XYZ file of C-alpha atoms in Angstrom:
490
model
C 14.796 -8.138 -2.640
C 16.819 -11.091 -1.923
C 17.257 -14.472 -4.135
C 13.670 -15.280 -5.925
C 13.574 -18.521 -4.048
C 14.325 -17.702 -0.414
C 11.469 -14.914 -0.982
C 8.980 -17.222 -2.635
C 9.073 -20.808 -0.974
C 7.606 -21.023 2.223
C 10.015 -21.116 5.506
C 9.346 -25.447 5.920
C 12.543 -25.158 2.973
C 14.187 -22.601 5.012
C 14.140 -23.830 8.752
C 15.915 -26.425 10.343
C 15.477 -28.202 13.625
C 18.078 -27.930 16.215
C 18.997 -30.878 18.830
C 16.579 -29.288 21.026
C 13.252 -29.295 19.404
C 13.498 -25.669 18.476
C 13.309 -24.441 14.773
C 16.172 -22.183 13.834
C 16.456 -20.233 10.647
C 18.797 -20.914 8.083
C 21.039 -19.069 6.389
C 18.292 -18.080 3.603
C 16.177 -17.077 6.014
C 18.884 -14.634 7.541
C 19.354 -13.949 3.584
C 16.133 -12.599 3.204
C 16.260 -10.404 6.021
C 19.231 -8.708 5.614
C 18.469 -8.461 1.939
C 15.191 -6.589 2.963
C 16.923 -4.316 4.994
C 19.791 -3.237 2.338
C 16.774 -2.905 0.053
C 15.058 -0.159 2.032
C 16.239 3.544 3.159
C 16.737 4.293 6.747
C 13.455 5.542 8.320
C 13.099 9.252 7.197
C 11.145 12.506 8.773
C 9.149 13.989 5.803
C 7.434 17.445 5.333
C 3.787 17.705 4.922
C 4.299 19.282 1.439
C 6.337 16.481 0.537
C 3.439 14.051 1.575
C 0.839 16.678 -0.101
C 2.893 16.329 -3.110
C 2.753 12.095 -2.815
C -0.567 12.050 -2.606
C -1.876 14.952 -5.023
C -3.136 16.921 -2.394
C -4.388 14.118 -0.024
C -6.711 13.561 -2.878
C -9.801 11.147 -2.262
C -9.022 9.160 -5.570
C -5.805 7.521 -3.412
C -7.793 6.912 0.135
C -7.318 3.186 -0.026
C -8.573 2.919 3.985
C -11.502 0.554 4.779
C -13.842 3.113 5.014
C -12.973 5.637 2.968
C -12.946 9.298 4.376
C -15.180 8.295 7.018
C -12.162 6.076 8.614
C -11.092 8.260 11.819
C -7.801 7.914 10.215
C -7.366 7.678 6.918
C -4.798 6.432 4.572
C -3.843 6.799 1.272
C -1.922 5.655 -1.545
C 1.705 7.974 -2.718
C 4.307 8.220 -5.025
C 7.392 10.088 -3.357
C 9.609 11.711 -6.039
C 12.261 8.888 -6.289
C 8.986 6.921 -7.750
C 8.506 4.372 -4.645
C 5.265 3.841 -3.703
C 4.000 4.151 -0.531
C 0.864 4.077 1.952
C 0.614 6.880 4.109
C -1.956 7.183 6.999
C -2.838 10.417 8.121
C -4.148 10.472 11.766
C -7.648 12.474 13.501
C -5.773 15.960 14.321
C -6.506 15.489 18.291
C -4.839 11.500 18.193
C -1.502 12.559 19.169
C -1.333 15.861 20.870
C 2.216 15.144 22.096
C 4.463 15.309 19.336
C 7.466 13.841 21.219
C 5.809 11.065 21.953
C 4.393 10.024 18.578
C 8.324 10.655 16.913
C 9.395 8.749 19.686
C 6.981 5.743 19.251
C 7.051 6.167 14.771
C 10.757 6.050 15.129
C 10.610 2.707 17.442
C 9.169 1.031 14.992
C 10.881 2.267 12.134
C 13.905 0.836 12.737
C 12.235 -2.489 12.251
C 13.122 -4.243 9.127
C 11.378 -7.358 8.150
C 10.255 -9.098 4.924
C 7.233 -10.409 7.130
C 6.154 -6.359 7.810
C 5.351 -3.787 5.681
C 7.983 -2.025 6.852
C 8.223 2.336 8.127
C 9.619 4.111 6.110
C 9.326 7.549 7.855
C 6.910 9.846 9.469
C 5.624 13.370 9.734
C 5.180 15.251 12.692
C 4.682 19.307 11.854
C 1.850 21.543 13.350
C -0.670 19.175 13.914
C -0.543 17.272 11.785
C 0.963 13.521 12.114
C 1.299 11.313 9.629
C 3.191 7.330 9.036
C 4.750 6.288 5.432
C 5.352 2.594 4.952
C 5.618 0.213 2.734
C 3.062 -0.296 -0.311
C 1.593 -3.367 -0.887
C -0.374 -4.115 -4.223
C -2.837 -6.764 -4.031
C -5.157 -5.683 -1.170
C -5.609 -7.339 2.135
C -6.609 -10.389 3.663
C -9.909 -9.604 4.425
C -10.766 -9.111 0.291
C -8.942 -12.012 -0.597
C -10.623 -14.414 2.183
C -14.262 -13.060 2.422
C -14.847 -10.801 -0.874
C -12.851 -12.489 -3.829
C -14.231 -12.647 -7.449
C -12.173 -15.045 -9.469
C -11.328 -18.001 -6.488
C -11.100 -18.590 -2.948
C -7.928 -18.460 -1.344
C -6.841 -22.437 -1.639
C -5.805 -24.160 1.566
C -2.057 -23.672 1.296
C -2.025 -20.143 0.965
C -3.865 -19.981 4.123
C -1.606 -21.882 6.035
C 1.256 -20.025 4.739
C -0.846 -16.564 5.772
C -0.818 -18.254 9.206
C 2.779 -19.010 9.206
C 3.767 -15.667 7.811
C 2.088 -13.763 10.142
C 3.303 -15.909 13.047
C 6.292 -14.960 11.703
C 5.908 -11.181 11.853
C 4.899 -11.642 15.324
C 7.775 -13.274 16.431
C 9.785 -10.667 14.778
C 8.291 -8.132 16.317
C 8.185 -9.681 19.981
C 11.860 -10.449 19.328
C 12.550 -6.520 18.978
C 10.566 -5.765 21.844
C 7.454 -4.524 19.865
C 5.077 -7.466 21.364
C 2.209 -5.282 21.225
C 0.030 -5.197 17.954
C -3.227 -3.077 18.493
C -6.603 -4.633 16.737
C -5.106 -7.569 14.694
C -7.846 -8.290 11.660
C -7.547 -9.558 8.216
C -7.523 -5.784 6.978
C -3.999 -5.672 8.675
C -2.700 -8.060 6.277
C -1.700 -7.437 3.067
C -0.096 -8.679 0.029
C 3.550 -7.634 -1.821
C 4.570 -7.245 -5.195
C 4.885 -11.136 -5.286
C 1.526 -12.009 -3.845
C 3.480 -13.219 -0.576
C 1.541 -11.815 3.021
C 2.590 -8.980 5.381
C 1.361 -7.826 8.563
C 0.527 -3.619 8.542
C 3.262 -1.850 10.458
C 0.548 0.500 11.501
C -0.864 -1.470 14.111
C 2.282 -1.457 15.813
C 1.249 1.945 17.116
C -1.950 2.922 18.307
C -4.398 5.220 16.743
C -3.682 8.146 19.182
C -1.719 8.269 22.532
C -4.580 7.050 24.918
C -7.262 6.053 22.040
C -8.222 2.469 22.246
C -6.570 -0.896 20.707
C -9.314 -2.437 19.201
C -11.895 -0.986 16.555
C -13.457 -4.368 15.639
C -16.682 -5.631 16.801
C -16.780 -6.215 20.671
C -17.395 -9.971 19.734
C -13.996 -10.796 18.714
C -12.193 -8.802 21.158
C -9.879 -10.186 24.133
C -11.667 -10.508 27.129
C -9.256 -9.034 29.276
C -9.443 -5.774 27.218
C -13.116 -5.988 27.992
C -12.216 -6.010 32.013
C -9.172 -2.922 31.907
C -9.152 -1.253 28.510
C -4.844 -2.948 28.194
C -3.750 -4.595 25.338
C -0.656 -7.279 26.424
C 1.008 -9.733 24.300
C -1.554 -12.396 25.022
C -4.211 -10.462 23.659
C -2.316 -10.206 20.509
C -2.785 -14.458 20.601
C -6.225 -13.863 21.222
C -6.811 -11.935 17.458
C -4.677 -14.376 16.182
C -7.030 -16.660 17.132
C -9.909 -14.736 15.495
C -7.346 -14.923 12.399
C -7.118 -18.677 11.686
C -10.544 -19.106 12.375
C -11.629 -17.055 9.298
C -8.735 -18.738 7.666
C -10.193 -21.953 8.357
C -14.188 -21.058 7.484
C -13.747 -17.755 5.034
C -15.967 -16.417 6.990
C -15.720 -13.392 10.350
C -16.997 -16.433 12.959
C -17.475 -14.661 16.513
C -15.072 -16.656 18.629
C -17.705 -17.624 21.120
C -19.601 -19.072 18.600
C -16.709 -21.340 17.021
C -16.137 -22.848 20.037
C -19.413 -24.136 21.072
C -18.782 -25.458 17.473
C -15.696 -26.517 18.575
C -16.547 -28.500 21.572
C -19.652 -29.986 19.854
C -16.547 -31.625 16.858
C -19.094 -29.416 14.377
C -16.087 -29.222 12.470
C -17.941 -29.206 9.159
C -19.924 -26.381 10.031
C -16.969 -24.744 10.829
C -15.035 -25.273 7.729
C -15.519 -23.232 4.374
C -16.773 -25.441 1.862
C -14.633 -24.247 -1.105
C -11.612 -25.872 0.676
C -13.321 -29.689 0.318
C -10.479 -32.488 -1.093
C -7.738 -29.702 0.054
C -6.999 -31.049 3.463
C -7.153 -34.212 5.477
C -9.384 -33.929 8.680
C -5.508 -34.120 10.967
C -4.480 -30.861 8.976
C -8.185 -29.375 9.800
C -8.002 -30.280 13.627
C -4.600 -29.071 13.991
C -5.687 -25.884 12.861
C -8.859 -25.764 15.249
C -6.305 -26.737 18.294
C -4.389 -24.203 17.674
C -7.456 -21.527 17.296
C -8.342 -22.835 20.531
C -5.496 -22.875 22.790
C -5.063 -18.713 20.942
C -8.662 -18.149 22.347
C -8.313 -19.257 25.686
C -10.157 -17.236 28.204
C -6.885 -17.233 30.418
C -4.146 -15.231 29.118
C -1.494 -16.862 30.343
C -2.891 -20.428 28.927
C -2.326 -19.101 25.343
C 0.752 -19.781 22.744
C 3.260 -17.336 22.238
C 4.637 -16.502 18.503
C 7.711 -19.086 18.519
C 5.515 -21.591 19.667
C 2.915 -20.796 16.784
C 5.481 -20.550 14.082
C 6.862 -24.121 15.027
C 3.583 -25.221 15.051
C 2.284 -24.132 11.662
C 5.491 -24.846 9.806
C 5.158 -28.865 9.339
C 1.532 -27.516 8.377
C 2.979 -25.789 5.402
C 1.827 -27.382 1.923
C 3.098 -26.897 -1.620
C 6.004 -24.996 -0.019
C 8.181 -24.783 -3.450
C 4.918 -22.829 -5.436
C 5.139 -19.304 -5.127
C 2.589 -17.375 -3.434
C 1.398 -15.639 -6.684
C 0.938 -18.769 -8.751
C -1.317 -20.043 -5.197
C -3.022 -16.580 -4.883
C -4.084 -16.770 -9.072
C -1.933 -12.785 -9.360
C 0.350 -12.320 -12.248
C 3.579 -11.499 -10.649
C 4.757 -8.476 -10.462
C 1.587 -6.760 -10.009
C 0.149 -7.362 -13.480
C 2.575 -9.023 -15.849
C 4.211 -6.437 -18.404
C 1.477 -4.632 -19.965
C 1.359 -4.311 -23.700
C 2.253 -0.340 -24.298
C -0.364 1.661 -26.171
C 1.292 4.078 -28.644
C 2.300 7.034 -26.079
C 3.777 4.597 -24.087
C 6.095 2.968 -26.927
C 6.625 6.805 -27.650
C 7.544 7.448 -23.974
C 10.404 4.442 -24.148
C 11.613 5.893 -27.493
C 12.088 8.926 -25.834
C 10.301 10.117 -29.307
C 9.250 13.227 -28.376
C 7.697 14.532 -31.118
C 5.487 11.529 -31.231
C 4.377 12.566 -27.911
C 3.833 16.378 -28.823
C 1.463 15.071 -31.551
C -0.543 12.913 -29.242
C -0.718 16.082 -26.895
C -1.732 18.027 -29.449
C -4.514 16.011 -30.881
C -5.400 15.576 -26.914
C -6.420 19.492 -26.830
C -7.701 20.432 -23.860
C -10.647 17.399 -23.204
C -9.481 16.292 -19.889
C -9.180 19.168 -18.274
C -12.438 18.280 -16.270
C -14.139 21.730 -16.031
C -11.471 23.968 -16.596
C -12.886 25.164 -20.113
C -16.243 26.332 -18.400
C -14.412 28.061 -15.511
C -12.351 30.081 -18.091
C -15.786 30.656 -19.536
C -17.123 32.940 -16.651
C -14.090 34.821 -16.636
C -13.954 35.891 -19.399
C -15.521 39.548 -18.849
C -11.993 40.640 -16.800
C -9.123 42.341 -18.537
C -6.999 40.217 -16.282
C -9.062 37.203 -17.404
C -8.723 38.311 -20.955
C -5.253 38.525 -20.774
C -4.699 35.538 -19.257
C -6.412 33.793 -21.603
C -4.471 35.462 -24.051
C -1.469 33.858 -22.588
C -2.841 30.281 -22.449
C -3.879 30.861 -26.640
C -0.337 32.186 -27.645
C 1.449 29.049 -25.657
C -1.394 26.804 -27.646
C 0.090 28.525 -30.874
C 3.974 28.101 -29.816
C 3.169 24.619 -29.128
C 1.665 23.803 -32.022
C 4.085 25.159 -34.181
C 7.185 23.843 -32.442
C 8.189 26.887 -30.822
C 8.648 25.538 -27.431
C 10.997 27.916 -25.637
C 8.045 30.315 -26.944
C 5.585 28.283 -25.646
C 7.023 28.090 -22.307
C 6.692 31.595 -21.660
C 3.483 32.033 -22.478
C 2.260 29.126 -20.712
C 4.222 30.570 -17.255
C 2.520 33.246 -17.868
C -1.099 32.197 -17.518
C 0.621 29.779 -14.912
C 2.109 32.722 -12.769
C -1.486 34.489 -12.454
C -2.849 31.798 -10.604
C -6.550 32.323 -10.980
C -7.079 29.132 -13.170
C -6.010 25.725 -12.910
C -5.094 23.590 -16.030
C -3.246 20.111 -15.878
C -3.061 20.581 -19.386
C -1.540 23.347 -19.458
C 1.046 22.125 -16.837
C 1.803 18.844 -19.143
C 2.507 20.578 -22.394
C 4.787 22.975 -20.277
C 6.525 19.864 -19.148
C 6.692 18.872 -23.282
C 7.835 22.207 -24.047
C 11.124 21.661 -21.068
C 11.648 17.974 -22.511
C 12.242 19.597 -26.309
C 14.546 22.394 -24.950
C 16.476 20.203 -22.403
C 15.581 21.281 -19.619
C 14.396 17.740 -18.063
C 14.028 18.527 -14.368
C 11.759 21.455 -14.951
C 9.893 18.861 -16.999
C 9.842 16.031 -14.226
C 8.787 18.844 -11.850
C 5.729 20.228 -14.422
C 5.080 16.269 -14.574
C 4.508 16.261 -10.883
C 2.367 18.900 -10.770
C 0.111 18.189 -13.398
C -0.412 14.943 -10.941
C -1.310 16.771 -8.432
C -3.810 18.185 -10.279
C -5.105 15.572 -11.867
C -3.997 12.137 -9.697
C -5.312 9.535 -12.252
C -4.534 11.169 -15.695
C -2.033 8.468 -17.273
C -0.750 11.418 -19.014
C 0.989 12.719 -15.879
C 2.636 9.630 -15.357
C 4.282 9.116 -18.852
C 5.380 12.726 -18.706
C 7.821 11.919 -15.632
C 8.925 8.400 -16.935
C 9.724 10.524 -20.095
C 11.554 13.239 -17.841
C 13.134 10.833 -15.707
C 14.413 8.988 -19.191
C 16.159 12.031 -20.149
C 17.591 12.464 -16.760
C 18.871 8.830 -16.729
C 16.905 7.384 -13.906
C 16.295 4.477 -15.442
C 14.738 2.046 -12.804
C 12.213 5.017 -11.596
C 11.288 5.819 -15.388
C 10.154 2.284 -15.855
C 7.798 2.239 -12.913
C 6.229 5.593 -13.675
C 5.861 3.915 -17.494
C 4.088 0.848 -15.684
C 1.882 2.974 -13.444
C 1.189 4.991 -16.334
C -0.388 2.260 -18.390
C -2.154 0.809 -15.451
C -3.741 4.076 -15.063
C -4.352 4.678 -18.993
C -6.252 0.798 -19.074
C -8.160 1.996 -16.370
C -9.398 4.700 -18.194
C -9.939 2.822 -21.431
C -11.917 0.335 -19.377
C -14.444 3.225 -17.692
């Protein structure tokens, strides 16, 4: 998306400063932008099976929300069929009664486009049910990378370029007439592909027509939402704020208590120690005066975006390193991963290396399936079905795939048992006749059934191989052996 420099180096290289004062964007800037916008499809109304089928079922191994299932509304990782990932929150039934209202609001901000955002992609709004797709971003949020990380904290110029970033979004936004931005926290910030921050498109809506703005602890909310229950564009300068003050200590610092740090010059205690010999103490109060004049009690005393972002960008440090070599991330989400042997096997397109893995595989991750076949055993139905399942095992094993698929549709057809197995050796079976989009389809299923079996996902790259879909092949292969080292590691 756009030239690898204009996407990695900070904005300092890609502003300049008019006669006036003001900071205008460059060319690469307006680069980037339109790049991310030619980059993305226009926002789309999806189906709830098509979402189903994304997610495997709304299954709970893709909820990547906060909380889990006990968020209110949840959200989970997909896959839609043209491979691109995506996270799609799923809202409390009763949020938005009025379906008009939420299309009319999802499709507002859809038609935002943004390298700042992770951007809308589409919506669903059937029965009851209402759903937003956006954007996927790999490496987790903010709040993980600031307050839980494992292998270092977040060095000084990646936080200022968090700050400028998300100024940036914000001025986007305010510029398109989406000013409001309901509970602003380091969860709504996440990072891309290439480690660089976005701000969550779903805070651009609320979580229901009339619910409430802010989630977060009463401490760090506006106090004007405190007196009516109204979130204005100030307020959004209020939790931005909150933001650089956990950018500046690592830690979730109640506003009311940084300040009386604030006013006492307790700057130390204020500062996270891990950033010591990163900054000079003009960078640090810079930052501070800016937390403050965001966290004024008086609305209209606080900054507004433009202001912010031509604050923060003579901040900026170590503008030409790329977020990812900052953040410590391999880019690219992971580096290319060495391929074990059904990988290799799924590049070849060497199917009957594949067939002989699946083979040797049997039936051992079929999680259960073996013992529910068990206790039906007693039915003629059962019997018979079972019959079917044996005779496709047979065909299969001896090559016979055109015979295998039949008797594998068979036991599929009944219904009364479930087998991802099953499913993937059907999906074989279409591969080795030529038949690759009832392969990709069988491929998808078996996904469904089982969302983390690796096998799934080298089954479509193979499919979508034969079918000559080259760039979504190659991220099904790389999701495939992210899955399989997963496994290997547990």
């Amino acid at each position: 998306m756009g030239c690898e420099f204009s996407r990695l180096c900070s904005c300092c290289c890609c502003c300049i400063m008019e006669p006036n004062g003001v900071i205008a964007k460059s060319h690469d800037v307006e680069k980037e932008e339109a790049d991310e916008a030619s980059d993305l499809p226009s926002f789309h109304e999806f189906s709830i099976e098509q979402l189903k089928m994304a997610t495997s079922g709304f299954a709970v191994e893709n909820i990547v929300s906060e909380h889990g299932e006990k968020a209110p509304n949840v959200v989970y990782k997909g896959k839609l069929q043209n491979q691109r990932q995506v996270a799609i929150k799923r809202f409390n039934r009763s949020a938005w009664p009025d379906s008009r209202q939420f299309l009319d609001e999802a499709r507002a901000v859809g038609q935002l486009r943004n390298p700042r955002l992770t951007n809308l992609l589409g919506c669903c709004c059937e029965g009851d049910e209402r759903l937003l797709v956006a954007e996927f971003m790999p490496h987790e949020t903010l709040a993980k990378h600031l307050f839980h990380w494992e292998t270092q904290p977040m060095k000084w110029a990646m936080r200022l370029r968090v700050a400028l970033y998300l100024a940036e979004a914000l001025e986007y936004c305010t510029s398109k007439g989406r000013a409001l931005y309901h509970d602003l926290n380091a969860y709504r910030i996440v990072f891309d592909d290439d480690a660089n921050p976005r701000l969550s498109c779903f805070g651009l809506m609320k979580n229901s027509r009339d619910g409430k703005s802010y989630s977060t602890n009463l401490a760090f909310t506006p106090p004007e939402y405190l007196r009516t229950g109204r979130v204005t564009p100030e307020s959004v300068m209020y939790s931005f704020g909150t933001l650089l003050l956990d950018l500046l200590s690592g830690k979730h610092i109640p506003p009311s208590h940084a300040l009386d740090l604030i006013r006492d010059r307790n700057l130390e205690m204020l500062t996270d120690s891990c950033l010591e010999g990163q900054f000079s103490n003009d960078e640090g109060t810079e930052l501070v005066r800016l937390a403050s004049r965001c966290l004024q009690y008086e609305p209209r005393e606080r900054p507004n975006p433009k202001s912010l972002v031509s604050a923060l960008v003579p901040l900026q440090k170590e503008t030409e390193q790329p977020s990812h070599v900052l953040m410590g991330i391999p880019q690219g989400g992971g580096g290319a991963m060495p391929l074990t042997p059904l990988g290799e096997a799924c590049l070849r397109m060497d199917l009957t290396a594949i067939h002989e893995i699946l083979e040797n595989l049997a039936y051992k991750d079929d999680e259960g399936a073996t013992a529910e076949l068990s206790f039906h055993m007693w039915t003629n139905q059962m019997q018979d079905t079972l019959n079917s399942k044996k005779k496709g095992d047979v065909a299969f094993r001896h090559k016979e795939f055109k015979t295998a698929i039949d008797y594998y549709t068979q036991f599929i057809d009944v219904g009364t048992m479930i087998s991802p197995t099953v499913y993937a050796r059907r999906s074989l079976s279409y591969l080795m006749s030529d038949m690759p989009d009832e392969a990709l389809n069988d491929a998808i299923q078996t996904q469904v059934i089982s969302p983390i079996w690796h096998i799934a996902s080298y089954l479509q790259a193979a499919a979508l191989f034969a079918l000559k879909r080259e760039n979504e092949a190659q991220i099904a292969l790389k999701e495939a052996s992210v899955l399989e080292e997963k496994k290997n590691i547990t």
